[in-house]
mmCIF file of C-alpha atoms in Angstrom:
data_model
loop_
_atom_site.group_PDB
_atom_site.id
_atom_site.type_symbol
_atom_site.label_atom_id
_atom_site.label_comp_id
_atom_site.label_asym_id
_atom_site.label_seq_id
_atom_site.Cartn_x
_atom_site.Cartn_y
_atom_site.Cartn_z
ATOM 1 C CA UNK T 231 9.374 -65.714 0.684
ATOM 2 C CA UNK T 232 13.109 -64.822 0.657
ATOM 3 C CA UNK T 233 12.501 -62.417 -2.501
ATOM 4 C CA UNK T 234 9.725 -60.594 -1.537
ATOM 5 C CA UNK T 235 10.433 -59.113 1.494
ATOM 6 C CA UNK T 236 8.882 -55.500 1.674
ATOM 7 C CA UNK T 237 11.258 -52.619 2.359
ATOM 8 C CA UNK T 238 10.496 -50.462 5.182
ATOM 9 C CA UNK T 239 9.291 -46.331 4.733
ATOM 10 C CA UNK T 240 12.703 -45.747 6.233
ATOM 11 C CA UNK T 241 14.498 -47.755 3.367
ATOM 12 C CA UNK T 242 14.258 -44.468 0.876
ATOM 13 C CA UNK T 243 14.943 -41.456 2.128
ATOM 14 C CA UNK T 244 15.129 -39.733 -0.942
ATOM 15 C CA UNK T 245 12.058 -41.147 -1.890
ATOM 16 C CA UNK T 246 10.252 -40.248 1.524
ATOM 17 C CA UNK T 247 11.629 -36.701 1.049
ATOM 18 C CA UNK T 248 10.539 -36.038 -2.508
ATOM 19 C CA UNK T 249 6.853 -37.308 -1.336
ATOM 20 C CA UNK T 250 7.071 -34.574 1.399
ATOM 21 C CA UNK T 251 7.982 -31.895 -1.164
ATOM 22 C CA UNK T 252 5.871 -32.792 -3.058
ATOM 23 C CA UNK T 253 3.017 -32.230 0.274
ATOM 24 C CA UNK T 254 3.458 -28.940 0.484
ATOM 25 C CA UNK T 255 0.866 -26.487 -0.095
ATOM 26 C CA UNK T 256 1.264 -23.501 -1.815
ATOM 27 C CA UNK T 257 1.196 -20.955 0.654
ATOM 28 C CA UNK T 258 3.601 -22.735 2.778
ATOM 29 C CA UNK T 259 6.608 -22.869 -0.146
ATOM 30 C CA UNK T 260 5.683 -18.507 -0.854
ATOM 31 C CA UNK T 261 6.426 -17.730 2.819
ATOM 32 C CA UNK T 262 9.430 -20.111 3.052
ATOM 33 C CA UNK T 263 10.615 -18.354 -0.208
ATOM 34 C CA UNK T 264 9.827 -15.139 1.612
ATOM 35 C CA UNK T 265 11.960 -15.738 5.458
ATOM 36 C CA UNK T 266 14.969 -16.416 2.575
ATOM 37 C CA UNK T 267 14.871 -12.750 1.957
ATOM 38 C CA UNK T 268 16.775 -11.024 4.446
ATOM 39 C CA UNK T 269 15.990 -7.389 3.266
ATOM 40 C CA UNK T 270 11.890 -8.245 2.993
ATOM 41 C CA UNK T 271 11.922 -10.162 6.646
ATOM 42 C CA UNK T 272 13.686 -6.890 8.532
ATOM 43 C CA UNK T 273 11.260 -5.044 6.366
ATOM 44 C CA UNK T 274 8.615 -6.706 7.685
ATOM 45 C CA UNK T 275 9.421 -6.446 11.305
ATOM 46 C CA UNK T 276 10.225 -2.746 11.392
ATOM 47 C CA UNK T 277 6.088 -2.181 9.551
ATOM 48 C CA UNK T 278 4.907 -4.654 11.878
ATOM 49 C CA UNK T 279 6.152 -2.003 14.888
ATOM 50 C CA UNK T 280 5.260 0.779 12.962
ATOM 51 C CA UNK T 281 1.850 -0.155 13.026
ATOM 52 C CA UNK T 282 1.581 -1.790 16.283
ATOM 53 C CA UNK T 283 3.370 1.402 17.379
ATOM 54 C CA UNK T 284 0.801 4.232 15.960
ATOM 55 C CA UNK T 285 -2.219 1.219 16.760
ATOM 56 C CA UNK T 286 -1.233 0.180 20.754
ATOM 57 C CA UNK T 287 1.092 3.242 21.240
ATOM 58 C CA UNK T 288 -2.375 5.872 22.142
ATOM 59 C CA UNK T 289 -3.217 3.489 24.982
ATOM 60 C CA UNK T 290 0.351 3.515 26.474
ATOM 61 C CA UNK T 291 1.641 7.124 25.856
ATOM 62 C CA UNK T 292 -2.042 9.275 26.807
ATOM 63 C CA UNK T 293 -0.862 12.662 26.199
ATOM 64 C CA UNK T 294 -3.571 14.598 24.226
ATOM 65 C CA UNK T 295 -2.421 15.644 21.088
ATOM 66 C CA UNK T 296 -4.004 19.368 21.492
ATOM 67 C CA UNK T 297 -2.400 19.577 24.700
ATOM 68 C CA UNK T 298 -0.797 23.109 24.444
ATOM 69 C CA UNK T 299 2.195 24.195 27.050
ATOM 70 C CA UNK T 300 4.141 27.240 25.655
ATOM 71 C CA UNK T 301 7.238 26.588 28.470
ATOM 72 C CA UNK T 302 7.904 23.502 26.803
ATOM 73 C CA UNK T 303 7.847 24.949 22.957
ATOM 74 C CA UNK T 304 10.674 23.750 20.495
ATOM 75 C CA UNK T 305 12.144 21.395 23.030
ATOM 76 C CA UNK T 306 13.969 18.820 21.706
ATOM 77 C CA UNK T 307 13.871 14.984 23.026
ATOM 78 C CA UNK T 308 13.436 14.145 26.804
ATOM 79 C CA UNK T 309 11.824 12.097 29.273
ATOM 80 C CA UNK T 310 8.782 14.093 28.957
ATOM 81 C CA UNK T 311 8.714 14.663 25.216
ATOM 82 C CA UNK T 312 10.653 11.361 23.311
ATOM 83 C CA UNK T 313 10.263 13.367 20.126
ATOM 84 C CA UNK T 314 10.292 16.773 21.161
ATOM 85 C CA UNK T 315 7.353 19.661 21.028
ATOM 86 C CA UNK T 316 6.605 21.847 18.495
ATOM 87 C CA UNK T 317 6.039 25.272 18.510
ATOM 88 C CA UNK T 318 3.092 25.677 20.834
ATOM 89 C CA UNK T 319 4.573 22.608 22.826
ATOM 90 C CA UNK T 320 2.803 19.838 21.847
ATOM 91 C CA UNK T 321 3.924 16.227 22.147
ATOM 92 C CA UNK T 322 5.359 15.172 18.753
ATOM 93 C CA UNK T 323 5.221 11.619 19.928
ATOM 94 C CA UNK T 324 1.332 11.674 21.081
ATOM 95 C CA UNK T 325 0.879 13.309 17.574
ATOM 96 C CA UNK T 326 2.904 11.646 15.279
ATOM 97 C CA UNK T 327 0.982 8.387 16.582
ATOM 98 C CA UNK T 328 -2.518 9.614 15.706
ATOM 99 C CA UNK T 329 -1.200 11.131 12.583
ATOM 100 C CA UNK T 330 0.323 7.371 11.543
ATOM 101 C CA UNK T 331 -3.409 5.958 12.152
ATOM 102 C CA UNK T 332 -4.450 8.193 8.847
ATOM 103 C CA UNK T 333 -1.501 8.382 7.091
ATOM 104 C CA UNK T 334 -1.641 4.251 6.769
ATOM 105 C CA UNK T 335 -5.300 4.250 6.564
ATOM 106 C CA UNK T 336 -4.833 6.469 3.459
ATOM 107 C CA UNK T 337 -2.127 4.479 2.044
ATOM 108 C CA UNK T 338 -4.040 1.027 2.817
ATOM 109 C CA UNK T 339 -7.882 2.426 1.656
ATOM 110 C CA UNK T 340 -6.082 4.090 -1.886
ATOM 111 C CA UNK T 341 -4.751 0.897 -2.134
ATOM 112 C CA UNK T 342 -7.842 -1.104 -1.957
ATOM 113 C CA UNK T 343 -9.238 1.527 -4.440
ATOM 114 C CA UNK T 344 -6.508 1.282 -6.825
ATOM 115 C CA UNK T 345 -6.259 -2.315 -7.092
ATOM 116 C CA UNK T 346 -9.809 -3.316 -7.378
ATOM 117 C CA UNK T 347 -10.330 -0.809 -9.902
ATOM 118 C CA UNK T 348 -7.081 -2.213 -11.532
ATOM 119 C CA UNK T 349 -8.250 -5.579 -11.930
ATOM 120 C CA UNK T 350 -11.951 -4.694 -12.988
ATOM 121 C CA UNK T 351 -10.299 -3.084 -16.198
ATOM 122 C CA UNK T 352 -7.151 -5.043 -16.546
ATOM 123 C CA UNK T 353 -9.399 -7.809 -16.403
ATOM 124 C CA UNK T 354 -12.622 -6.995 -18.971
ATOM 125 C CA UNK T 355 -9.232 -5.954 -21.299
ATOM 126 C CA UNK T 356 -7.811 -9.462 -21.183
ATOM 127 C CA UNK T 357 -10.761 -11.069 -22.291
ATOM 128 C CA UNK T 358 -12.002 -9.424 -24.567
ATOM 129 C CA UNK T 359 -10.870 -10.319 -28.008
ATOM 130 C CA UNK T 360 -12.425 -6.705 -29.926
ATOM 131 C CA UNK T 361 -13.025 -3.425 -29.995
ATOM 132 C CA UNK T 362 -13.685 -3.056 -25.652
ATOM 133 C CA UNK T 363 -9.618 -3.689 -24.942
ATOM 134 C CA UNK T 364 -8.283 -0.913 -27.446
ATOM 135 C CA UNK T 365 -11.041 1.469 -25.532
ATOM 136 C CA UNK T 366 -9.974 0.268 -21.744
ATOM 137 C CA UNK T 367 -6.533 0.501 -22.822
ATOM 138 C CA UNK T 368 -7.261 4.489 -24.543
ATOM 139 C CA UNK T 369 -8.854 5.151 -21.437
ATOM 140 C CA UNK T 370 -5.432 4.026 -19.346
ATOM 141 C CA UNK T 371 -2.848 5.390 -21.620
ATOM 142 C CA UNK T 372 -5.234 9.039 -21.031
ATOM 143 C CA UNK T 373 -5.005 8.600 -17.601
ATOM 144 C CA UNK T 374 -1.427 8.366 -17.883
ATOM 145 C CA UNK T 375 -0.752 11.131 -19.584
ATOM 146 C CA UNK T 376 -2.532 13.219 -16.542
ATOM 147 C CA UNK T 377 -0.407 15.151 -14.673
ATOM 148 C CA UNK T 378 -1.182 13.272 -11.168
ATOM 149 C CA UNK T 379 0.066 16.214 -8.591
ATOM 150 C CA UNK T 380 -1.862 19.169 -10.395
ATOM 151 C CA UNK T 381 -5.119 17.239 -10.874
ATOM 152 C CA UNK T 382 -4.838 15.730 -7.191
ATOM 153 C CA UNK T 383 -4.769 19.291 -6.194
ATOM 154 C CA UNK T 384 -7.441 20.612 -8.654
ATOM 155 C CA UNK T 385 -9.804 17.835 -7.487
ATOM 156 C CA UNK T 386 -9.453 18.293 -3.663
ATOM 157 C CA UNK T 387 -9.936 22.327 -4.188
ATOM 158 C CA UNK T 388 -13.074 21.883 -5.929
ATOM 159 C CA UNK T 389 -14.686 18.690 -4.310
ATOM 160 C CA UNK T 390 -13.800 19.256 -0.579
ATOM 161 C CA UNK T 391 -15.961 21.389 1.217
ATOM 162 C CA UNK T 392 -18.868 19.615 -0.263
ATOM 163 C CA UNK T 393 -17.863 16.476 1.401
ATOM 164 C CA UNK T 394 -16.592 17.936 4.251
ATOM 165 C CA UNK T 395 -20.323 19.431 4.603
ATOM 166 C CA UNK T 396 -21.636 15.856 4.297
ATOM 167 C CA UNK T 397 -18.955 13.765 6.041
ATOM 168 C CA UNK T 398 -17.722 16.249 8.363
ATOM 169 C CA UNK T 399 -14.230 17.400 8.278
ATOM 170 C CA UNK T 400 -11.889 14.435 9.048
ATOM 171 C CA UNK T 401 -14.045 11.830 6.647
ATOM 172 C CA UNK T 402 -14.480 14.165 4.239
ATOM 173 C CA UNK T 403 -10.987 14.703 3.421
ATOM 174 C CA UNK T 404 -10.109 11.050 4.043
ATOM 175 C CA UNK T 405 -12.456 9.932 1.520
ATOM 176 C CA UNK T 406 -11.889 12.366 -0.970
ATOM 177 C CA UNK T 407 -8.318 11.943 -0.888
ATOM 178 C CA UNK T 408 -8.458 8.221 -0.954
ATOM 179 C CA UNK T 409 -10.697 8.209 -3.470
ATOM 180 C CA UNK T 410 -8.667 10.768 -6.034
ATOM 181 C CA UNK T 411 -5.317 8.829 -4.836
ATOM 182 C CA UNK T 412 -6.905 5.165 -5.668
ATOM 183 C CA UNK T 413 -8.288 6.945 -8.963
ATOM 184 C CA UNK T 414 -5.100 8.010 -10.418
ATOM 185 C CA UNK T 415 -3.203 5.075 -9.483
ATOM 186 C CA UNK T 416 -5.056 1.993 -11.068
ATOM 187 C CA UNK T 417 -3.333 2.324 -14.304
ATOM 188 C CA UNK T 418 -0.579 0.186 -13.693
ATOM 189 C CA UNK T 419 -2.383 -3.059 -11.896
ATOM 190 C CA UNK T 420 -4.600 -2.507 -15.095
ATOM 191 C CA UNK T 421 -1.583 -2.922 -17.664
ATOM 192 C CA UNK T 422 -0.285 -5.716 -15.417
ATOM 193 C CA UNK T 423 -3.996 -7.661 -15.154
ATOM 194 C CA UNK T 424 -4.512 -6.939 -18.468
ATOM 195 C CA UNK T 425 -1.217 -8.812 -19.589
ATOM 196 C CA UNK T 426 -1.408 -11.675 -17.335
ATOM 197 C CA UNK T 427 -4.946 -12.443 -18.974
ATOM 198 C CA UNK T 428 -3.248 -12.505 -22.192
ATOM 199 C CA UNK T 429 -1.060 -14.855 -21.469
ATOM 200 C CA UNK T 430 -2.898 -17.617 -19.098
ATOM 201 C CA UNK T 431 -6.160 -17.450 -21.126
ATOM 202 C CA UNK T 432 -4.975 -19.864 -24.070
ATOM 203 C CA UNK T 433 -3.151 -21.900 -21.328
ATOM 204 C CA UNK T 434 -4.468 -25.555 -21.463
ATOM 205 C CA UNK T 435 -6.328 -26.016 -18.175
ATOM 206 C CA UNK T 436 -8.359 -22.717 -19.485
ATOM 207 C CA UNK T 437 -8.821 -24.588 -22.951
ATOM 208 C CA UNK T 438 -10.095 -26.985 -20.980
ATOM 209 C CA UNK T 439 -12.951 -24.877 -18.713
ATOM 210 C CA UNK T 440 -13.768 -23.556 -21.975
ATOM 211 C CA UNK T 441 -14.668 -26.911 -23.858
ATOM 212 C CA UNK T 442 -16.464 -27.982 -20.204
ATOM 213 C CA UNK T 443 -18.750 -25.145 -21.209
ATOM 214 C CA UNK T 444 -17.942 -22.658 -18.410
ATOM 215 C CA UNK T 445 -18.675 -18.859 -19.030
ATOM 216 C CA UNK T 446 -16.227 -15.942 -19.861
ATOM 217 C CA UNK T 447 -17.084 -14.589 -16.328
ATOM 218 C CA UNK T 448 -16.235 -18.287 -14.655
ATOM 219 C CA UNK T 449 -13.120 -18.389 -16.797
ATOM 220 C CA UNK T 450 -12.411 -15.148 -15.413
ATOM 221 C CA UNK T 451 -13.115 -15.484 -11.588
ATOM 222 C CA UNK T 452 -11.993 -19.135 -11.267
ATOM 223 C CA UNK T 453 -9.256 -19.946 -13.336
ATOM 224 C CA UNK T 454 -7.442 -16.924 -15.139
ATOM 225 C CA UNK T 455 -7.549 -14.698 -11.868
ATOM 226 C CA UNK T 456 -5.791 -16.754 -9.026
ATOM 227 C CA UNK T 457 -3.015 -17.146 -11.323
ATOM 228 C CA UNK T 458 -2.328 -14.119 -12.202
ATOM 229 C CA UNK T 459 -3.126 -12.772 -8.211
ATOM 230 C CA UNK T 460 1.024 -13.323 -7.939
ATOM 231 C CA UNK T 461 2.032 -10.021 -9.460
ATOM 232 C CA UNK T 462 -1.078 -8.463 -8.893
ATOM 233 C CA UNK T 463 -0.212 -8.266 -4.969
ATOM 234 C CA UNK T 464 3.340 -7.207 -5.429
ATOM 235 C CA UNK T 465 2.114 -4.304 -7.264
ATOM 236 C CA UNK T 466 -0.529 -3.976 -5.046
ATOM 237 C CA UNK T 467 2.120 -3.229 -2.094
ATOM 238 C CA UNK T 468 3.643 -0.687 -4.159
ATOM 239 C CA UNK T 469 0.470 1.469 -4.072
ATOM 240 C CA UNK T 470 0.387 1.853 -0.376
ATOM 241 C CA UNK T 471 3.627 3.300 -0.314
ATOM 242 C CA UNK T 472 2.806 5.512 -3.521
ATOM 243 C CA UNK T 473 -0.442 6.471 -1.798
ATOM 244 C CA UNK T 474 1.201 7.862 1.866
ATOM 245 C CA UNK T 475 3.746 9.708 -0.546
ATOM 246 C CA UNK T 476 0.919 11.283 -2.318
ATOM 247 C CA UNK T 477 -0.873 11.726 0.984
ATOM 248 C CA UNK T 478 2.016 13.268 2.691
ATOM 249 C CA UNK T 479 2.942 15.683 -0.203
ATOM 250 C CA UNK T 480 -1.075 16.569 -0.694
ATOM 251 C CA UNK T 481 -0.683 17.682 3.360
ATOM 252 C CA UNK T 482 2.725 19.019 2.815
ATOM 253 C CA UNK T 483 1.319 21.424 0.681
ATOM 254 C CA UNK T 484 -1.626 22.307 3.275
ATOM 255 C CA UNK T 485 -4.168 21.001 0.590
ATOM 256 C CA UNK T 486 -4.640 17.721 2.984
ATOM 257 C CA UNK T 487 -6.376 17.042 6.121
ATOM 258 C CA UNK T 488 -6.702 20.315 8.485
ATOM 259 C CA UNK T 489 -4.370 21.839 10.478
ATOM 260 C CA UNK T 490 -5.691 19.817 13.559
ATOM 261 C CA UNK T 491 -5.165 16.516 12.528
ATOM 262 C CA UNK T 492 -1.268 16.120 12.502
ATOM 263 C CA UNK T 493 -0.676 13.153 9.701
ATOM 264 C CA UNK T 494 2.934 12.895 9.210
ATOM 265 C CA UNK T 495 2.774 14.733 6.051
ATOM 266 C CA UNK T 496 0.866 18.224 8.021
ATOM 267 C CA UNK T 497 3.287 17.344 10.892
ATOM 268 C CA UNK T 498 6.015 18.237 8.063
ATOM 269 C CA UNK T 499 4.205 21.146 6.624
ATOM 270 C CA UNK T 500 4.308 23.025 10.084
ATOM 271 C CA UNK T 501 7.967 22.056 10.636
ATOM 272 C CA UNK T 502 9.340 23.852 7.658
ATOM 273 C CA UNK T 503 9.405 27.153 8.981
ATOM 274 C CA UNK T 504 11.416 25.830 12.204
ATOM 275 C CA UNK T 505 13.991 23.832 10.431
ATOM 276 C CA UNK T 506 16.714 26.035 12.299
ATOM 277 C CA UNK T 507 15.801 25.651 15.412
ATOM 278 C CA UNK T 508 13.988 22.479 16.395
ATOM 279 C CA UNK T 509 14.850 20.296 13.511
ATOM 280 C CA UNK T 510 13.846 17.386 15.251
ATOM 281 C CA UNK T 511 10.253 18.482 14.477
ATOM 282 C CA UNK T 512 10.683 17.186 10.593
ATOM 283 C CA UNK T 513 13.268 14.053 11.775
ATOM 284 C CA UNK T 514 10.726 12.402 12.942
ATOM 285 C CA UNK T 515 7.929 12.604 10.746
ATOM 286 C CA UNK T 516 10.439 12.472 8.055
ATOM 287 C CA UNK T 517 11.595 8.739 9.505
ATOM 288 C CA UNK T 518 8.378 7.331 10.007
ATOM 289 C CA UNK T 519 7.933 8.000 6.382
ATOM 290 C CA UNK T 520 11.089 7.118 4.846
ATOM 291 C CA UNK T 521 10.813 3.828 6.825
ATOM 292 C CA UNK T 522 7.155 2.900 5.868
ATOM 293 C CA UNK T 523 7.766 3.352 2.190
ATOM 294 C CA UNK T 524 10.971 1.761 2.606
ATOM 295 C CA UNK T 525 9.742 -1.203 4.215
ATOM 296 C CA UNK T 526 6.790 -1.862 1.990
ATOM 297 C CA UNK T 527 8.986 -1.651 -0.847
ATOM 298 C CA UNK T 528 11.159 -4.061 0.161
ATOM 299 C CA UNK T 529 8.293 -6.391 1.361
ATOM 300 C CA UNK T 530 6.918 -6.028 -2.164
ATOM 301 C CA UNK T 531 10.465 -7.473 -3.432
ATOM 302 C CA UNK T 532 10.332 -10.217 -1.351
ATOM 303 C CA UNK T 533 6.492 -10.710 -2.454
ATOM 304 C CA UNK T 534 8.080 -10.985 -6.237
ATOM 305 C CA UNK T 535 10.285 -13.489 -5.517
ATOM 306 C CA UNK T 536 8.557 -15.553 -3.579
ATOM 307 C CA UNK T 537 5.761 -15.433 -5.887
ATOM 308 C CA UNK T 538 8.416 -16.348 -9.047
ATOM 309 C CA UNK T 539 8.135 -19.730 -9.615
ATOM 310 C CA UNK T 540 11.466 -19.128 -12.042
ATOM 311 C CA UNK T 541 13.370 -17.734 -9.600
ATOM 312 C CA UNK T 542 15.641 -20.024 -6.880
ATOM 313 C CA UNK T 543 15.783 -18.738 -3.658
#
């Protein structure tokens, strides 16, 4: 018939685009959000090579990092030494690569330690509806009122040489220090869990679990947490660069890992005396930390936008 012809998938563009929009997943539309921010996308690149740098760089540049030449002490940059030597001539480079491997592992392990700890309380707050959110949220406030730097340092003095008797030096330190990092740094993701519950638990599709007969803990776990995972990793980004700060001023102060493991923070430490005369020996440590806190901080921007459903980009 004349009248009935059927129009082609061509015939409606807008309609053919609107049904793709409306295909994409989740994940997709975040990291599309995210390339739109300039600042976040440089960001990324310059941690990417930071950590491909301090991970692959070992196996390219295989100068030991104890290697000890006095004739070459307080040189700046060269061929032989990119960054310079320090005082008993030891390749900055070789050991500011090494020292990156902890000072990220610290950042990324207090991290992990802060944020799961975070959620745990944030998240038995939000649900519960008596007398266990006032305690959880006394418990955070009295964390908050610790002063962080002189309890960080009480802590390591008392606790280290036990675990450095029962996890050696190096994973003594790095444990105790991630461990009293992560521990004084949960309080915000708490107060940020902890609000999120309160607002997506009387949400409908929750209303809804709840009539289907599903638990507090299913609630919890399957419903209330994905949504509210959004902010939870932009804060979560923060932390790492809160953590290396911590890290670097904890070995800054020589309360941090020993004098033979250079993190960027010890490398620091030992360059404050030479300031005068090789200051090249704090540049560079100095750099790589300015630009990994830096970067992550701008990543977690971009994280916050992208993660906005309110917010065009």
């Amino acid at each position: 018939m004349a009248g009935s012809t059927l129009a082609s998938p061509s015939a409606d563009p807008a309609a053919a685009a609107a049904a793709a929009s409306v295909s994409v997943s989740p994940g997709r539309e975040t990291w599309r959000r995210f390339r739109r921010h300039r600042l976040a996308m440089a960001s990324t690149v310059i941690l990417c090579l930071l950590i491909l740098g301090v991970v692959v760089g070992p196996w390219i540049w295989t100068v030991p990092i104890n290697e000890i030449d006095f004739s070459a002490q307080l040189q700046g940059p060269s061929w032989a030494h990119p960054f310079g030597t320090d005082d008993l001539g030891q390749d900055l480079l070789a050991r500011m690569m090494y020292g990156g491997r902890i000072s990220l592992a610290v950042g990324l392990a207090a991290m992990v330690v802060a944020t799961l700890v975070g959620v745990f309380i944030g998240a038995l707050a939000g649900m519960s509806r008596r007398g266990l959110d006032p305690f959880l949220m006394w418990v955070t406030d009295l964390f908050l009122s610790l002063p962080q730097l002189p309890l960080l340092l009480l802590v390591i003095y008392l606790f280290r040489e036990q675990l450095k008797a029962v996890f050696g030096v190096e994973g003594g330190v790095f444990i105790l220090i991630v461990i009293v990092i992560g521990g004084l740094r949960w309080m915000p993701v708490a107060r940020l869990v902890r609000a999120q519950f309160f607002s997506l638990r009387e949400k409908e599709f929750v209303e809804a679990a709840r009539a289907q007969g599903a638990t507090k803990t299913r609630q919890m776990l399957v419903h209330i947490l994905p949504n509210a995972i959004g902010p939870v990793i932009v804060a979560a980004t923060i932390e790492v660069s809160s953590a290396i700060i911590a890290e670097s001023t904890l070995s800054f102060l020589g309360l941090g890992f020993p004098p033979d493991i250079p993190t960027w923070g010890r490398l620091l430490f030992d360059a404050k005396d030479h300031l005068d005369v090789a200051p090249h020996w704090a540049i560079f440590p100095g750099a790589a930390i300015f630009l990994t806190v830096l970067s992550i901080n701008f990543i977690g921007d971009g994280l916050r936008d992208a993660l906005d459903p309110r917010r065009v980009i």
